[in-house]
Each structure stands twice: as C-alpha cells, then as structure tokens.
Short mmCIF file of C-alpha atoms in Angstrom, two decimals:
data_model
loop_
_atom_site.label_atom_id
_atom_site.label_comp_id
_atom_site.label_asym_id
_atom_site.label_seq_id
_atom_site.Cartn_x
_atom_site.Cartn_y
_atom_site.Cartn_z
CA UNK A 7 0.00 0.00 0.00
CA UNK A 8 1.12 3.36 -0.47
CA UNK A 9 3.37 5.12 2.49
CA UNK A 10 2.93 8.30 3.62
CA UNK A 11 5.55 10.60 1.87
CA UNK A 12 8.04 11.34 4.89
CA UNK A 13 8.67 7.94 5.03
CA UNK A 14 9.61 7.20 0.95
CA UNK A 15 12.49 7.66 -0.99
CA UNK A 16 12.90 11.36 -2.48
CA UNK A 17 12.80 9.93 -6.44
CA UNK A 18 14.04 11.85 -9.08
CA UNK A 19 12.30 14.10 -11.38
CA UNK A 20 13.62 12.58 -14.81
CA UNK A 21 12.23 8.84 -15.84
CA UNK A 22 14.47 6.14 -15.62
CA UNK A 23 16.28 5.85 -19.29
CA UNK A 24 14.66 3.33 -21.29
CA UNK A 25 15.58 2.54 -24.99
CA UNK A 26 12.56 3.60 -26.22
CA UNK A 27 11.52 0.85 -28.96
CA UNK A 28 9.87 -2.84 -27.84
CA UNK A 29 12.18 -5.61 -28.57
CA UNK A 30 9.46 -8.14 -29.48
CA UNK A 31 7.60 -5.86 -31.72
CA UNK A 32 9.83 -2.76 -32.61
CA UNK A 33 6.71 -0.13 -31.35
CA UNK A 34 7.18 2.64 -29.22
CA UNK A 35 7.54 2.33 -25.95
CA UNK A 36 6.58 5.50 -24.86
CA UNK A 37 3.30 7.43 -26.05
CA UNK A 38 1.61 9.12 -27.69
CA UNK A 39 -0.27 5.67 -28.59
CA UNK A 40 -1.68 4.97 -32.24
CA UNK A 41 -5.42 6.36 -32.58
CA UNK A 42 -7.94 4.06 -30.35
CA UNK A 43 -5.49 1.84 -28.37
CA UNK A 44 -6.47 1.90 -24.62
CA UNK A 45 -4.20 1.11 -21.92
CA UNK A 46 -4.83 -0.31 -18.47
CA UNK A 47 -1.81 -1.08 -15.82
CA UNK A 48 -1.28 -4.68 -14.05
CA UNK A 49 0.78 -5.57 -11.19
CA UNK A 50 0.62 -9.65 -10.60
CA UNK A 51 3.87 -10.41 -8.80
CA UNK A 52 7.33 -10.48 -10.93
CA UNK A 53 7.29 -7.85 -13.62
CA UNK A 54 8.93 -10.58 -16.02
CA UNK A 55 7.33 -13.27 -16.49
CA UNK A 56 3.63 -10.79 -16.75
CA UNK A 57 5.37 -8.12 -19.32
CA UNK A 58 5.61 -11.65 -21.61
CA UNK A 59 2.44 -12.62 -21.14
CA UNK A 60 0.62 -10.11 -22.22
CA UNK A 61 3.01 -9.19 -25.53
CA UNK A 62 2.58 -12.59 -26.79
CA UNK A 63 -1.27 -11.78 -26.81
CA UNK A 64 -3.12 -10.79 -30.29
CA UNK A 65 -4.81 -7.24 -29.87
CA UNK A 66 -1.39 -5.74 -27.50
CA UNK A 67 0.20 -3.33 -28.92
CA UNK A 68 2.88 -2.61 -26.85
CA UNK A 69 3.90 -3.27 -23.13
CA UNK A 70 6.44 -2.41 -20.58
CA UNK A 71 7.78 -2.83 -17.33
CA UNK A 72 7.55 -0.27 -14.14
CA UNK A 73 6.19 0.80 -10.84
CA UNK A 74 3.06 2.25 -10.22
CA UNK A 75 0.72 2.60 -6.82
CA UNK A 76 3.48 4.43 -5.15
CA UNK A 77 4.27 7.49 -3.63
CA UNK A 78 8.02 7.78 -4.97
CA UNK A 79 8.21 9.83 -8.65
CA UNK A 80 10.44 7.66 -10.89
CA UNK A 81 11.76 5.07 -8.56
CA UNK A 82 14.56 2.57 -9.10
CA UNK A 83 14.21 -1.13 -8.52
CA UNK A 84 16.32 -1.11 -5.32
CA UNK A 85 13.83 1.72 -3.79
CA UNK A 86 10.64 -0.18 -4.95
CA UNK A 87 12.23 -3.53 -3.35
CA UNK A 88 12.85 -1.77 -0.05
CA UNK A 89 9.17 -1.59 0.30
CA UNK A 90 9.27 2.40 1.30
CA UNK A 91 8.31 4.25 -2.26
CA UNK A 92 4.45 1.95 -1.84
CA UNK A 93 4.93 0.90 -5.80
CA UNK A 94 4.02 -2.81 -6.87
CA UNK A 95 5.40 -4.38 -10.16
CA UNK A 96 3.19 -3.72 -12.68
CA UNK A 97 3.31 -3.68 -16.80
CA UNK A 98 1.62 -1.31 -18.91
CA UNK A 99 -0.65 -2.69 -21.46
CA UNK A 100 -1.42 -0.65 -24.51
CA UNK A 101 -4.10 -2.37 -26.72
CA UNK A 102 -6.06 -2.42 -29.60
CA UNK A 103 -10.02 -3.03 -28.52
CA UNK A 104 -11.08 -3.46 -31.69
CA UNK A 105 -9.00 -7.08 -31.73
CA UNK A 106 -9.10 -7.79 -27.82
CA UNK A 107 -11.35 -6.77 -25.37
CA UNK A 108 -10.67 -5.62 -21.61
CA UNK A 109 -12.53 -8.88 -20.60
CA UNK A 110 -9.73 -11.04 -22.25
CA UNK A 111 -7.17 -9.37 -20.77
CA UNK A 112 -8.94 -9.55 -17.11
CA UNK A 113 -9.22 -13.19 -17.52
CA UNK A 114 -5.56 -13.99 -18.84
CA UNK A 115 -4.64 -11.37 -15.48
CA UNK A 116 -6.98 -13.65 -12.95
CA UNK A 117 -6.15 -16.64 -14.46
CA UNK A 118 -2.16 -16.39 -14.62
CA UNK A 119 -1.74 -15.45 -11.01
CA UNK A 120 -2.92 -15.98 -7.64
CA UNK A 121 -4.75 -13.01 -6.37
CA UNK A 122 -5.69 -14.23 -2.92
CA UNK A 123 -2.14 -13.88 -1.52
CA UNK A 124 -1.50 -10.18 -0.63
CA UNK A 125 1.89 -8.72 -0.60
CA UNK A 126 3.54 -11.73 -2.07
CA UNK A 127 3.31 -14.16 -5.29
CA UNK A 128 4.62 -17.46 -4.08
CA UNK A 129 8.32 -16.98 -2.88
CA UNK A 130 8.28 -13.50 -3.72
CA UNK A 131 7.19 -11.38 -0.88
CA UNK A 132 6.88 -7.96 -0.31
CA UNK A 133 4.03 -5.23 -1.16
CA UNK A 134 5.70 -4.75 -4.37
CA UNK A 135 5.01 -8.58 -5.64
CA UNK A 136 0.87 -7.03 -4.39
CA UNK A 137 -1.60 -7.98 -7.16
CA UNK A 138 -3.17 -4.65 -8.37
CA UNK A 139 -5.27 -3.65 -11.12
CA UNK A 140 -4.64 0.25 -11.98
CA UNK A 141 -7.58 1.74 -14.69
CA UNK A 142 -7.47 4.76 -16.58
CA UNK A 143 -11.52 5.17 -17.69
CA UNK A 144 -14.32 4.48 -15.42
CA UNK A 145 -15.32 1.86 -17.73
CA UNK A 146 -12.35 -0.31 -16.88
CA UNK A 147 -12.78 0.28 -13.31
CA UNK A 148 -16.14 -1.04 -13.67
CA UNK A 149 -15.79 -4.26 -15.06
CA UNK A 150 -12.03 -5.04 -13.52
CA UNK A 151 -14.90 -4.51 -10.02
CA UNK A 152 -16.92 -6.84 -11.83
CA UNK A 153 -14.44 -9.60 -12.72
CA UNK A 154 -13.14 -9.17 -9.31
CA UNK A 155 -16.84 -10.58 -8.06
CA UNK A 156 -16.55 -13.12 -10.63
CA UNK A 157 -13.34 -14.57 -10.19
CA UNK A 158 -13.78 -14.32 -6.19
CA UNK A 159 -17.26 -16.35 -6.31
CA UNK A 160 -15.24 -18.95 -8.59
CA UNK A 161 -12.04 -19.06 -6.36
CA UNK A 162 -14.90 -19.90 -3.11
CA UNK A 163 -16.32 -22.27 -4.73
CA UNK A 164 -13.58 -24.02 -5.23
CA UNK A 165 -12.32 -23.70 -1.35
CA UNK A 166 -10.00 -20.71 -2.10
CA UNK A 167 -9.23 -17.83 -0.13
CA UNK A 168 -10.83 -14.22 -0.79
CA UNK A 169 -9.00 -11.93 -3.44
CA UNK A 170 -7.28 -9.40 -2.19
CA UNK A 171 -6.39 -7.54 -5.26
CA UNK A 172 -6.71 -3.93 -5.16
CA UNK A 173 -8.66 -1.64 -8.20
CA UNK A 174 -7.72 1.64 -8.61
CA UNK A 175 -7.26 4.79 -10.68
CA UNK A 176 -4.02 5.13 -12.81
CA UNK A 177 -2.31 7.97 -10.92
CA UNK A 178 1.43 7.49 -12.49
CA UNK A 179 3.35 4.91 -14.72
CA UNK A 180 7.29 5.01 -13.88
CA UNK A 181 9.66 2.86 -16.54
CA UNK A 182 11.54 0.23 -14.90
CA UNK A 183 15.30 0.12 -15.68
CA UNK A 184 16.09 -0.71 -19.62
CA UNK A 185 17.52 -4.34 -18.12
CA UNK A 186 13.86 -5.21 -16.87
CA UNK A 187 11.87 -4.12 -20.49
CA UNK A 188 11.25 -7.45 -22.17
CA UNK A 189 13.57 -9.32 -19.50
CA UNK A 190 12.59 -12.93 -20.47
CA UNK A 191 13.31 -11.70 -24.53
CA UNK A 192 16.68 -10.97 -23.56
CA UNK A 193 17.32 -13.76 -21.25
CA UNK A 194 15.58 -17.10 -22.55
CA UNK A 195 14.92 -19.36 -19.57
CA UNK A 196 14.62 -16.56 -17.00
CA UNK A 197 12.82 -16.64 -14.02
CA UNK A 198 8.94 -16.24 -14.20
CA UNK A 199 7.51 -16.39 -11.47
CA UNK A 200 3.28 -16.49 -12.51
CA UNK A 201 1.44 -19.63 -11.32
CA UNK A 202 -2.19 -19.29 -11.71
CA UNK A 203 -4.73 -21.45 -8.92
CA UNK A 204 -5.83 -23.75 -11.50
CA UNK A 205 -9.47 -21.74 -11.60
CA UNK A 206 -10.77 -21.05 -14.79
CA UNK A 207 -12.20 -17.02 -14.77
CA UNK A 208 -16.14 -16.69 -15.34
CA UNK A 209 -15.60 -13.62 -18.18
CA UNK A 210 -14.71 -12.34 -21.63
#
C-alpha cells in the first residue's frame, strides 16, 4: 500500500532511461499511442514473467515494465524492493479493442496469477510482488470490479481464499530500468515467477 511521503524515498524528477523501442515488436515504448489503443496497468507479482504474457497476446500493442501505486516519482528497482516508495510491479498494457477486449485481458490477469495472496506471489514477498489492477476510464474500473466478483465467487467455490487484489485509478506509470523491459526476450529461460490457482475465470 502506499506510504505516507516522509517515510519514501525522495525519487528523481527525470524517468528512468529506457531505450525507447519494444524488442518483441519494434513499437514505441513510450506514447503518444496509435489512434484508439487503450491502456490499463497490471501488477501480478514479478514484472517478467507478466510483461511476456501479455506481448505474446493478439490485440497488444505494446507493453512495458515499471512501478506504479506508489508514492516515490520515478523510482529505481532497489527503492521499490525496499518496500518504502508503496509501488508494486506492474506492466503497462497498450491495446487495440477493436482485436481484444478488456474482458480477455482480465481473464488472462486472474487466471495467470494468484490473487488471494497479498503482498507476495509465491516466494516473492513484499508489497511490491501485491496484485493490483490500476484503470485509466471508469469503464475499466467497472468491469475489472466486476471480474473481481466473478473470479472471487469462482475461487470460493472451489475452497479458495478471498482476493485481495486492489482496483484503482491510474495515478502514475514510472519505466523500470532498460535491463527489466522485455527481461525474459533478452534472457531465454529466466525466471517467471506467474502460477495461476488452476481456476478457470467466469468472463470475456
């Protein structure tokens, strides 16, 4: 959760450098965004393994690694690990709703993860590993609330603990270090740490 401000790291007032162009797709990284592409921001443990997950899907046009839910402007991965700037691991996901809907990507986010855990994702703890949905139109806030109900009634009926994933507005995207953009691209075999419950998601 976010800390109050006296207790976070200062930041910086210039983004972390990034190369600027997607190494999967060769699109920008950084907007302004083709004409109707949409863009929601989704923290579900380990940037990593999540920033591949959704690039491999049809409809994204471009994703990337950072911090959001903080308090600290343009944190580096050290300050986000120490818990004190309130940021979880999230990706940006810039899409094209005319070939994917916000349902589909709910459901791949639900399904690929285990939201019931809190400030952790299996043996990755801390309230940067938090799973976190961040929306920027009322419209995604309303159904990522509604596929929140869903996937919680499906979780309980399968004996499964209550989500605990938090919804909220888009306030800031920060770019992770260059190293972390399309990690698993540049090192084949890397850690991913996603492990969905095994529940199948009642949308999209």
């Amino acid at each position: 959760m976010p800390l109050h401000p006296v207790h976070a790291p200062e930041g910086r007032d210039t983004p972390l450098p990034i190369g600027g162009t997607h190494r999967v797709n060769g699109h920008a990284m950084k907007p302004p965004w083709p004409e109707g592409m949409q863009e929601i921001v989704l923290g579900m443990g380990c940037f990593w393994g999540a920033e591949q997950l959704f690039w491999q899907l049809p409809g994204v046009h471009v994703t990337a690694a950072g911090y959001a839910g903080g308090v600290t402007p343009n944190p580096t991965y050290d300050e986000t690990c120490s818990g004190r700037t309130g940021h979880a691991e999230v990706v940006r996901v810039v899409f094209d709703p005319r070939v994917t809907d916000l349902e589909t990507l709910l459901r791949v986010f639900w399904e690929a993860h285990d939201p019931t855990q809190g400030n952790r994702q299996g043996n990755d703890i801390g309230t940067q590993y938090r799973s976190i949905i961040l929306t920027t139109t009322d419209g995604q806030r309303q159904a990522a609330e509604s596929s929140r109900e869903a996937y919680g009634e499906a979780l309980s009926r399968s004996g499964k603990r209550p989500v605990t994933t938090e919804i909220e507005p888009l306030e800031a995207f920060y770019y992770a270090e260059e190293y972390h953009q399309q990690y698993l691209e540049k090192h084949p075999g890397g850690y991913c740490g996603l492990k969905g419950t095994g529940v199948s998601c009642p949308i999209g």
